[in-house]
């Protein structure tokens, strides 16, 4: 079992909860901090100083010890032992060859969820100077390259139990971010967000033509248009762009989800149309 579950650090928990519900996600736990999409999950974490706005890649698995064993077995060809269990056995840390690390935790089976929008997928983003190392690491943990789409993308991966991971060329230390994909009518989703009070807007040009990119103000950027800087933001951006902290600098990437000239405004989250099936 493998499910994408990024951690979103926030100083505005209620605003994030409102946004995720408007996107079509539903609470997966009683405390209202973990939400299910049609594919993938997000956990909201009250931010410590300097972390508000930062997203961290994470996963859920069924049995941590077995996950760690299989990951290390698959990594033997690289001469690495990437998976290390925490002392209390509550999580497993994965260290990639590019210096990036992330956590896997045991899936919470307590609350079966229904009603999530089946068209919405959570996207974990991995920006790195060594995409091949990131791809190998994702293979070790059981993620699989996404196939069957008209536009082949060797850096797009899926988790068996939900969620997408996109590996993108980055600059500087490897880092993660958060995005979404939508396999439905983005204009209708935009209208739903606007009706909920969010200043959502369709972009003029996205990866699959006009109207295939939806921009939403980042909750941790504060009220208004979402143009403010996100303190400590760790790359919340369009799947396919590299957003450096608080700047939203777009980078052209091979197979990226947006044109190299597209630059997300600081303080925005992007939802892209899911690539069509071939």
PDB file of C-alpha atoms in Angstrom:
ATOM      1  CA  UNK A   1       0.000   0.000   0.000  1.00  0.00           C
ATOM      2  CA  UNK A   2       1.270   3.489  -0.891  1.00  0.00           C
ATOM      3  CA  UNK A   3      -0.664   6.761  -0.762  1.00  0.00           C
ATOM      4  CA  UNK A   4       0.582  10.310  -1.360  1.00  0.00           C
ATOM      5  CA  UNK A   5       0.016  12.425   1.759  1.00  0.00           C
ATOM      6  CA  UNK A   6       1.894  15.740   1.799  1.00  0.00           C
ATOM      7  CA  UNK A   7       2.074  17.775   4.992  1.00  0.00           C
ATOM      8  CA  UNK A   8       1.000  21.407   4.681  1.00  0.00           C
ATOM      9  CA  UNK A   9       2.280  23.677   7.448  1.00  0.00           C
ATOM     10  CA  UNK A  10      -0.106  26.546   8.020  1.00  0.00           C
ATOM     11  CA  UNK A  11      -0.848  29.463  10.296  1.00  0.00           C
ATOM     12  CA  UNK A  12      -4.402  29.590   8.892  1.00  0.00           C
ATOM     13  CA  UNK A  13      -5.892  26.183   9.568  1.00  0.00           C
ATOM     14  CA  UNK A  14      -9.535  27.214   9.139  1.00  0.00           C
ATOM     15  CA  UNK A  15      -8.844  28.865   5.791  1.00  0.00           C
ATOM     16  CA  UNK A  16      -7.097  25.724   4.525  1.00  0.00           C
ATOM     17  CA  UNK A  17     -10.002  23.596   5.712  1.00  0.00           C
ATOM     18  CA  UNK A  18     -12.417  25.843   3.799  1.00  0.00           C
ATOM     19  CA  UNK A  19     -10.305  25.635   0.652  1.00  0.00           C
ATOM     20  CA  UNK A  20      -9.916  21.852   0.727  1.00  0.00           C
ATOM     21  CA  UNK A  21     -13.660  21.358   1.215  1.00  0.00           C
ATOM     22  CA  UNK A  22     -14.372  23.738  -1.679  1.00  0.00           C
ATOM     23  CA  UNK A  23     -11.965  21.734  -3.842  1.00  0.00           C
ATOM     24  CA  UNK A  24     -14.018  18.632  -3.106  1.00  0.00           C
ATOM     25  CA  UNK A  25     -11.954  17.023  -0.345  1.00  0.00           C
ATOM     26  CA  UNK A  26     -13.497  15.485   2.780  1.00  0.00           C
ATOM     27  CA  UNK A  27     -12.130  15.050   6.316  1.00  0.00           C
ATOM     28  CA  UNK A  28     -10.433  11.697   6.826  1.00  0.00           C
ATOM     29  CA  UNK A  29      -9.965  12.076  10.584  1.00  0.00           C
ATOM     30  CA  UNK A  30     -12.073  13.474  13.382  1.00  0.00           C
ATOM     31  CA  UNK A  31      -9.713  16.370  14.116  1.00  0.00           C
ATOM     32  CA  UNK A  32     -10.242  17.943  10.688  1.00  0.00           C
ATOM     33  CA  UNK A  33      -6.539  18.033   9.826  1.00  0.00           C
ATOM     34  CA  UNK A  34      -6.320  15.231   7.260  1.00  0.00           C
ATOM     35  CA  UNK A  35      -8.400  15.427   4.080  1.00  0.00           C
ATOM     36  CA  UNK A  36      -9.074  12.923   1.322  1.00  0.00           C
ATOM     37  CA  UNK A  37      -9.262  13.799  -2.361  1.00  0.00           C
ATOM     38  CA  UNK A  38     -10.514  11.397  -4.997  1.00  0.00           C
ATOM     39  CA  UNK A  39      -6.834  10.401  -5.190  1.00  0.00           C
ATOM     40  CA  UNK A  40      -4.396  11.161  -2.392  1.00  0.00           C
ATOM     41  CA  UNK A  41      -4.527  12.919   0.974  1.00  0.00           C
ATOM     42  CA  UNK A  42      -3.266  16.100   2.628  1.00  0.00           C
ATOM     43  CA  UNK A  43      -2.454  16.584   6.313  1.00  0.00           C
ATOM     44  CA  UNK A  44      -2.588  20.090   7.755  1.00  0.00           C
ATOM     45  CA  UNK A  45      -0.065  20.933  10.450  1.00  0.00           C
ATOM     46  CA  UNK A  46      -0.196  24.038  12.682  1.00  0.00           C
ATOM     47  CA  UNK A  47       2.983  25.841  11.693  1.00  0.00           C
ATOM     48  CA  UNK A  48       5.930  26.441  13.929  1.00  0.00           C
ATOM     49  CA  UNK A  49       7.643  29.839  13.480  1.00  0.00           C
ATOM     50  CA  UNK A  50       9.067  30.187   9.981  1.00  0.00           C
ATOM     51  CA  UNK A  51       7.230  27.182   8.534  1.00  0.00           C
ATOM     52  CA  UNK A  52       3.860  28.686   7.581  1.00  0.00           C
ATOM     53  CA  UNK A  53       3.119  27.964   3.935  1.00  0.00           C
ATOM     54  CA  UNK A  54       5.652  25.161   3.562  1.00  0.00           C
ATOM     55  CA  UNK A  55       4.602  21.833   2.074  1.00  0.00           C
ATOM     56  CA  UNK A  56       6.511  18.598   2.703  1.00  0.00           C
ATOM     57  CA  UNK A  57       6.247  15.450   0.631  1.00  0.00           C
ATOM     58  CA  UNK A  58       4.937  12.482   2.588  1.00  0.00           C
ATOM     59  CA  UNK A  59       3.329   9.067   2.153  1.00  0.00           C
ATOM     60  CA  UNK A  60       1.117   6.583   3.944  1.00  0.00           C
ATOM     61  CA  UNK A  61       1.836   2.848   4.009  1.00  0.00           C
ATOM     62  CA  UNK A  62       0.184  -0.129   5.703  1.00  0.00           C
ATOM     63  CA  UNK A  63       3.094  -1.741   7.605  1.00  0.00           C
ATOM     64  CA  UNK A  64       6.092   0.524   8.155  1.00  0.00           C
ATOM     65  CA  UNK A  65       8.655  -2.146   8.959  1.00  0.00           C
ATOM     66  CA  UNK A  66       7.800  -4.092   5.798  1.00  0.00           C
ATOM     67  CA  UNK A  67       7.837  -0.891   3.747  1.00  0.00           C
ATOM     68  CA  UNK A  68      11.319  -0.080   5.055  1.00  0.00           C
ATOM     69  CA  UNK A  69      12.567  -3.607   4.370  1.00  0.00           C
ATOM     70  CA  UNK A  70      11.331  -3.622   0.766  1.00  0.00           C
ATOM     71  CA  UNK A  71      12.601  -0.107   0.094  1.00  0.00           C
ATOM     72  CA  UNK A  72      16.106  -0.992   1.278  1.00  0.00           C
ATOM     73  CA  UNK A  73      16.027  -4.249  -0.663  1.00  0.00           C
ATOM     74  CA  UNK A  74      15.150  -2.411  -3.886  1.00  0.00           C
ATOM     75  CA  UNK A  75      17.899   0.159  -3.245  1.00  0.00           C
ATOM     76  CA  UNK A  76      20.664  -2.451  -2.910  1.00  0.00           C
ATOM     77  CA  UNK A  77      21.687  -1.976  -6.533  1.00  0.00           C
ATOM     78  CA  UNK A  78      22.659   1.607  -5.677  1.00  0.00           C
ATOM     79  CA  UNK A  79      24.512   0.485  -2.570  1.00  0.00           C
ATOM     80  CA  UNK A  80      22.192   2.519  -0.357  1.00  0.00           C
ATOM     81  CA  UNK A  81      20.028   1.999   2.729  1.00  0.00           C
ATOM     82  CA  UNK A  82      17.564   4.875   2.282  1.00  0.00           C
ATOM     83  CA  UNK A  83      14.812   3.800   4.718  1.00  0.00           C
ATOM     84  CA  UNK A  84      15.370   4.257   8.463  1.00  0.00           C
ATOM     85  CA  UNK A  85      12.684   3.652  11.072  1.00  0.00           C
ATOM     86  CA  UNK A  86      12.215   6.255  13.796  1.00  0.00           C
ATOM     87  CA  UNK A  87      13.093   5.253  17.336  1.00  0.00           C
ATOM     88  CA  UNK A  88       9.444   5.044  18.360  1.00  0.00           C
ATOM     89  CA  UNK A  89       8.457   3.131  15.214  1.00  0.00           C
ATOM     90  CA  UNK A  90       5.864   5.770  14.286  1.00  0.00           C
ATOM     91  CA  UNK A  91       7.456   6.821  11.010  1.00  0.00           C
ATOM     92  CA  UNK A  92      10.078   5.890   8.448  1.00  0.00           C
ATOM     93  CA  UNK A  93      12.478   8.416   6.980  1.00  0.00           C
ATOM     94  CA  UNK A  94      13.633   8.084   3.369  1.00  0.00           C
ATOM     95  CA  UNK A  95      16.883   9.720   2.264  1.00  0.00           C
ATOM     96  CA  UNK A  96      17.402  10.195  -1.474  1.00  0.00           C
ATOM     97  CA  UNK A  97      20.771  10.450  -3.272  1.00  0.00           C
ATOM     98  CA  UNK A  98      20.148  14.158  -4.017  1.00  0.00           C
ATOM     99  CA  UNK A  99      20.046  14.978  -0.284  1.00  0.00           C
ATOM    100  CA  UNK A 100      16.249  15.231  -0.134  1.00  0.00           C
ATOM    101  CA  UNK A 101      14.368  13.361   2.582  1.00  0.00           C
ATOM    102  CA  UNK A 102      10.729  12.666   3.370  1.00  0.00           C
ATOM    103  CA  UNK A 103       8.599  10.608   5.743  1.00  0.00           C
ATOM    104  CA  UNK A 104       6.242   7.676   5.456  1.00  0.00           C
ATOM    105  CA  UNK A 105       3.731   6.914   8.200  1.00  0.00           C
ATOM    106  CA  UNK A 106       1.156   4.245   8.911  1.00  0.00           C
ATOM    107  CA  UNK A 107      -2.168   4.839   7.175  1.00  0.00           C
ATOM    108  CA  UNK A 108      -5.035   5.799   9.446  1.00  0.00           C
ATOM    109  CA  UNK A 109      -7.813   3.268   8.822  1.00  0.00           C
ATOM    110  CA  UNK A 110     -10.177   4.659  11.438  1.00  0.00           C
ATOM    111  CA  UNK A 111     -12.490   6.836   9.348  1.00  0.00           C
ATOM    112  CA  UNK A 112     -13.726   5.534   5.987  1.00  0.00           C
ATOM    113  CA  UNK A 113     -14.407   8.567   3.824  1.00  0.00           C
ATOM    114  CA  UNK A 114     -17.017   9.055   1.134  1.00  0.00           C
ATOM    115  CA  UNK A 115     -18.022  12.016  -0.945  1.00  0.00           C
ATOM    116  CA  UNK A 116     -14.635  13.268  -2.140  1.00  0.00           C
ATOM    117  CA  UNK A 117     -14.600  14.635  -5.683  1.00  0.00           C
ATOM    118  CA  UNK A 118     -13.251  11.674  -7.712  1.00  0.00           C
ATOM    119  CA  UNK A 119     -11.726  14.039 -10.299  1.00  0.00           C
ATOM    120  CA  UNK A 120      -9.335  15.721  -7.837  1.00  0.00           C
ATOM    121  CA  UNK A 121      -5.839  14.341  -7.257  1.00  0.00           C
ATOM    122  CA  UNK A 122      -3.244  15.531  -4.753  1.00  0.00           C
ATOM    123  CA  UNK A 123       0.143  16.185  -6.372  1.00  0.00           C
ATOM    124  CA  UNK A 124       3.382  16.038  -4.415  1.00  0.00           C
ATOM    125  CA  UNK A 125       6.166  17.996  -6.112  1.00  0.00           C
ATOM    126  CA  UNK A 126       9.872  17.171  -5.911  1.00  0.00           C
ATOM    127  CA  UNK A 127      12.239  19.827  -7.277  1.00  0.00           C
ATOM    128  CA  UNK A 128      15.804  18.585  -7.673  1.00  0.00           C
ATOM    129  CA  UNK A 129      19.012  19.060  -9.610  1.00  0.00           C
ATOM    130  CA  UNK A 130      19.110  15.267 -10.066  1.00  0.00           C
ATOM    131  CA  UNK A 131      15.711  14.098 -11.388  1.00  0.00           C
ATOM    132  CA  UNK A 132      17.047  10.623 -12.177  1.00  0.00           C
ATOM    133  CA  UNK A 133      17.994  10.094  -8.514  1.00  0.00           C
ATOM    134  CA  UNK A 134      14.524  11.205  -7.441  1.00  0.00           C
ATOM    135  CA  UNK A 135      12.943   8.827  -9.951  1.00  0.00           C
ATOM    136  CA  UNK A 136      15.023   5.916  -8.655  1.00  0.00           C
ATOM    137  CA  UNK A 137      14.027   6.718  -5.088  1.00  0.00           C
ATOM    138  CA  UNK A 138      10.344   6.786  -5.968  1.00  0.00           C
ATOM    139  CA  UNK A 139      10.777   3.405  -7.610  1.00  0.00           C
ATOM    140  CA  UNK A 140      12.351   2.029  -4.420  1.00  0.00           C
ATOM    141  CA  UNK A 141       9.312   3.016  -2.334  1.00  0.00           C
ATOM    142  CA  UNK A 142       6.862   1.504  -4.804  1.00  0.00           C
ATOM    143  CA  UNK A 143       5.674   4.482  -6.868  1.00  0.00           C
ATOM    144  CA  UNK A 144       5.259   3.739 -10.567  1.00  0.00           C
ATOM    145  CA  UNK A 145       5.753   5.894 -13.677  1.00  0.00           C
ATOM    146  CA  UNK A 146       2.448   7.195 -14.970  1.00  0.00           C
ATOM    147  CA  UNK A 147       1.553   5.580 -18.284  1.00  0.00           C
ATOM    148  CA  UNK A 148      -1.358   5.590 -20.699  1.00  0.00           C
ATOM    149  CA  UNK A 149      -1.533   9.338 -21.238  1.00  0.00           C
ATOM    150  CA  UNK A 150      -1.289  11.114 -24.560  1.00  0.00           C
ATOM    151  CA  UNK A 151       1.632  13.247 -23.377  1.00  0.00           C
ATOM    152  CA  UNK A 152       4.228  10.830 -22.012  1.00  0.00           C
ATOM    153  CA  UNK A 153       6.027  12.216 -18.955  1.00  0.00           C
ATOM    154  CA  UNK A 154       8.902  10.174 -17.584  1.00  0.00           C
ATOM    155  CA  UNK A 155       8.935  12.281 -14.406  1.00  0.00           C
ATOM    156  CA  UNK A 156       5.306  11.690 -13.382  1.00  0.00           C
ATOM    157  CA  UNK A 157       4.624   8.906 -10.879  1.00  0.00           C
ATOM    158  CA  UNK A 158       1.540   7.509  -9.204  1.00  0.00           C
ATOM    159  CA  UNK A 159       1.015   5.776  -5.875  1.00  0.00           C
ATOM    160  CA  UNK A 160      -1.085   2.604  -5.916  1.00  0.00           C
ATOM    161  CA  UNK A 161      -3.560   3.888  -3.334  1.00  0.00           C
ATOM    162  CA  UNK A 162      -3.846   7.448  -4.563  1.00  0.00           C
ATOM    163  CA  UNK A 163      -1.954  10.568  -5.448  1.00  0.00           C
ATOM    164  CA  UNK A 164       0.583  11.781  -8.000  1.00  0.00           C
ATOM    165  CA  UNK A 165       4.260  12.710  -7.626  1.00  0.00           C
ATOM    166  CA  UNK A 166       5.914  14.994 -10.156  1.00  0.00           C
ATOM    167  CA  UNK A 167       9.704  15.243 -10.307  1.00  0.00           C
ATOM    168  CA  UNK A 168      10.913  18.533 -11.749  1.00  0.00           C
ATOM    169  CA  UNK A 169      14.299  20.023 -12.523  1.00  0.00           C
ATOM    170  CA  UNK A 170      15.187  22.532  -9.829  1.00  0.00           C
ATOM    171  CA  UNK A 171      18.067  24.719  -8.713  1.00  0.00           C
ATOM    172  CA  UNK A 172      19.786  24.570  -5.352  1.00  0.00           C
ATOM    173  CA  UNK A 173      18.871  22.169  -2.554  1.00  0.00           C
ATOM    174  CA  UNK A 174      16.142  19.665  -3.365  1.00  0.00           C
ATOM    175  CA  UNK A 175      12.737  20.592  -1.942  1.00  0.00           C
ATOM    176  CA  UNK A 176       9.067  19.722  -2.171  1.00  0.00           C
ATOM    177  CA  UNK A 177       5.797  21.459  -2.909  1.00  0.00           C
ATOM    178  CA  UNK A 178       2.083  20.906  -3.305  1.00  0.00           C
ATOM    179  CA  UNK A 179      -0.238  21.016  -6.293  1.00  0.00           C
ATOM    180  CA  UNK A 180      -3.413  19.434  -7.646  1.00  0.00           C
ATOM    181  CA  UNK A 181      -4.669  17.830 -10.830  1.00  0.00           C
ATOM    182  CA  UNK A 182      -8.286  17.790 -11.971  1.00  0.00           C
ATOM    183  CA  UNK A 183      -9.776  15.258 -14.343  1.00  0.00           C
ATOM    184  CA  UNK A 184     -12.914  17.253 -15.007  1.00  0.00           C
ATOM    185  CA  UNK A 185     -14.311  20.679 -15.875  1.00  0.00           C
ATOM    186  CA  UNK A 186     -11.862  23.247 -14.495  1.00  0.00           C
ATOM    187  CA  UNK A 187     -14.304  26.063 -15.242  1.00  0.00           C
ATOM    188  CA  UNK A 188     -16.918  24.381 -13.041  1.00  0.00           C
ATOM    189  CA  UNK A 189     -14.339  23.893 -10.285  1.00  0.00           C
ATOM    190  CA  UNK A 190     -13.377  27.547 -10.611  1.00  0.00           C
ATOM    191  CA  UNK A 191     -17.027  28.532 -10.190  1.00  0.00           C
ATOM    192  CA  UNK A 192     -17.332  26.309  -7.132  1.00  0.00           C
ATOM    193  CA  UNK A 193     -14.310  27.957  -5.525  1.00  0.00           C
ATOM    194  CA  UNK A 194     -15.591  31.428  -6.336  1.00  0.00           C
ATOM    195  CA  UNK A 195     -18.974  30.580  -4.823  1.00  0.00           C
ATOM    196  CA  UNK A 196     -17.129  29.573  -1.639  1.00  0.00           C
ATOM    197  CA  UNK A 197     -15.463  32.984  -1.494  1.00  0.00           C
ATOM    198  CA  UNK A 198     -12.071  32.252  -3.057  1.00  0.00           C
ATOM    199  CA  UNK A 199     -10.586  34.498  -5.744  1.00  0.00           C
ATOM    200  CA  UNK A 200      -9.970  31.608  -8.136  1.00  0.00           C
ATOM    201  CA  UNK A 201      -9.277  32.302 -11.797  1.00  0.00           C
ATOM    202  CA  UNK A 202      -8.597  30.291 -14.924  1.00  0.00           C
ATOM    203  CA  UNK A 203      -5.268  31.102 -16.536  1.00  0.00           C
ATOM    204  CA  UNK A 204      -5.070  32.104 -20.172  1.00  0.00           C
ATOM    205  CA  UNK A 205      -2.719  29.267 -21.009  1.00  0.00           C
ATOM    206  CA  UNK A 206      -1.943  25.989 -19.261  1.00  0.00           C
ATOM    207  CA  UNK A 207      -0.233  22.729 -20.182  1.00  0.00           C
ATOM    208  CA  UNK A 208      -3.103  21.536 -22.380  1.00  0.00           C
ATOM    209  CA  UNK A 209      -4.183  24.802 -23.952  1.00  0.00           C
ATOM    210  CA  UNK A 210      -6.325  27.766 -22.849  1.00  0.00           C
ATOM    211  CA  UNK A 211      -8.194  27.332 -19.609  1.00  0.00           C
ATOM    212  CA  UNK A 212      -6.263  24.274 -18.424  1.00  0.00           C
ATOM    213  CA  UNK A 213      -4.737  25.996 -15.410  1.00  0.00           C
ATOM    214  CA  UNK A 214      -6.622  27.226 -12.339  1.00  0.00           C
ATOM    215  CA  UNK A 215      -5.047  29.666  -9.907  1.00  0.00           C
ATOM    216  CA  UNK A 216      -6.155  29.958  -6.282  1.00  0.00           C
ATOM    217  CA  UNK A 217      -4.808  32.319  -3.601  1.00  0.00           C
ATOM    218  CA  UNK A 218      -2.620  30.523  -1.102  1.00  0.00           C
ATOM    219  CA  UNK A 219      -4.335  30.534   2.324  1.00  0.00           C
ATOM    220  CA  UNK A 220      -1.109  31.419   4.146  1.00  0.00           C
ATOM    221  CA  UNK A 221      -0.580  34.486   1.958  1.00  0.00           C
ATOM    222  CA  UNK A 222      -3.321  36.262   3.891  1.00  0.00           C
ATOM    223  CA  UNK A 223      -6.625  37.752   2.730  1.00  0.00           C
ATOM    224  CA  UNK A 224      -7.165  39.394  -0.628  1.00  0.00           C
ATOM    225  CA  UNK A 225      -5.785  38.403  -3.997  1.00  0.00           C
ATOM    226  CA  UNK A 226      -3.097  35.983  -2.858  1.00  0.00           C
ATOM    227  CA  UNK A 227      -0.327  38.216  -4.241  1.00  0.00           C
ATOM    228  CA  UNK A 228       1.516  38.464  -0.933  1.00  0.00           C
ATOM    229  CA  UNK A 229       4.633  36.515  -0.119  1.00  0.00           C
ATOM    230  CA  UNK A 230       4.148  33.218   1.685  1.00  0.00           C
ATOM    231  CA  UNK A 231       6.558  33.152   4.640  1.00  0.00           C
ATOM    232  CA  UNK A 232       8.826  30.134   4.425  1.00  0.00           C
ATOM    233  CA  UNK A 233       6.993  28.703   1.419  1.00  0.00           C
ATOM    234  CA  UNK A 234       8.663  25.547   0.189  1.00  0.00           C
ATOM    235  CA  UNK A 235       7.541  25.416  -3.426  1.00  0.00           C
ATOM    236  CA  UNK A 236       3.743  25.429  -3.460  1.00  0.00           C
ATOM    237  CA  UNK A 237       3.255  25.936  -7.169  1.00  0.00           C
ATOM    238  CA  UNK A 238       1.949  24.581 -10.393  1.00  0.00           C
ATOM    239  CA  UNK A 239       2.846  20.984 -11.083  1.00  0.00           C
ATOM    240  CA  UNK A 240       5.740  21.583 -13.448  1.00  0.00           C
ATOM    241  CA  UNK A 241       7.184  24.848 -12.138  1.00  0.00           C
ATOM    242  CA  UNK A 242       9.906  25.457  -9.612  1.00  0.00           C
ATOM    243  CA  UNK A 243       8.757  28.030  -7.085  1.00  0.00           C
ATOM    244  CA  UNK A 244      11.527  29.246  -4.833  1.00  0.00           C
ATOM    245  CA  UNK A 245      10.591  30.415  -1.381  1.00  0.00           C
ATOM    246  CA  UNK A 246       8.263  33.371  -1.517  1.00  0.00           C
ATOM    247  CA  UNK A 247       9.170  34.273  -5.090  1.00  0.00           C
ATOM    248  CA  UNK A 248       7.257  31.914  -7.364  1.00  0.00           C
ATOM    249  CA  UNK A 249       9.985  31.775  -9.993  1.00  0.00           C
ATOM    250  CA  UNK A 250       8.859  29.617 -12.897  1.00  0.00           C
ATOM    251  CA  UNK A 251      11.381  27.386 -14.573  1.00  0.00           C
ATOM    252  CA  UNK A 252      11.095  25.687 -17.934  1.00  0.00           C
ATOM    253  CA  UNK A 253      11.352  21.941 -17.498  1.00  0.00           C
ATOM    254  CA  UNK A 254      11.387  19.095 -19.959  1.00  0.00           C
ATOM    255  CA  UNK A 255       7.935  17.588 -19.886  1.00  0.00           C
ATOM    256  CA  UNK A 256       6.824  20.263 -17.421  1.00  0.00           C
ATOM    257  CA  UNK A 257       3.194  21.050 -16.874  1.00  0.00           C
ATOM    258  CA  UNK A 258       3.452  24.693 -17.901  1.00  0.00           C
ATOM    259  CA  UNK A 259       5.178  26.680 -20.575  1.00  0.00           C
ATOM    260  CA  UNK A 260       8.615  27.944 -19.570  1.00  0.00           C
ATOM    261  CA  UNK A 261       7.340  31.533 -19.678  1.00  0.00           C
ATOM    262  CA  UNK A 262       4.600  30.866 -17.121  1.00  0.00           C
ATOM    263  CA  UNK A 263       5.402  32.180 -13.657  1.00  0.00           C
ATOM    264  CA  UNK A 264       3.071  31.653 -10.702  1.00  0.00           C
ATOM    265  CA  UNK A 265       2.435  34.820  -8.741  1.00  0.00           C
ATOM    266  CA  UNK A 266       3.726  34.601  -5.160  1.00  0.00           C
ATOM    267  CA  UNK A 267       1.081  33.227  -2.850  1.00  0.00           C
ATOM    268  CA  UNK A 268      -0.773  31.081  -5.393  1.00  0.00           C
ATOM    269  CA  UNK A 269      -1.714  27.420  -5.594  1.00  0.00           C
ATOM    270  CA  UNK A 270      -2.215  25.959  -9.048  1.00  0.00           C
ATOM    271  CA  UNK A 271      -4.562  23.199 -10.192  1.00  0.00           C
ATOM    272  CA  UNK A 272      -3.856  21.758 -13.636  1.00  0.00           C
ATOM    273  CA  UNK A 273      -6.029  19.675 -15.898  1.00  0.00           C
ATOM    274  CA  UNK A 274      -5.021  16.035 -15.739  1.00  0.00           C
ATOM    275  CA  UNK A 275      -3.242  14.964 -18.951  1.00  0.00           C
ATOM    276  CA  UNK A 276      -5.653  13.214 -21.327  1.00  0.00           C
ATOM    277  CA  UNK A 277      -5.433   9.491 -21.850  1.00  0.00           C
ATOM    278  CA  UNK A 278      -3.786   8.393 -25.082  1.00  0.00           C
TER     279      UNK A 278
END
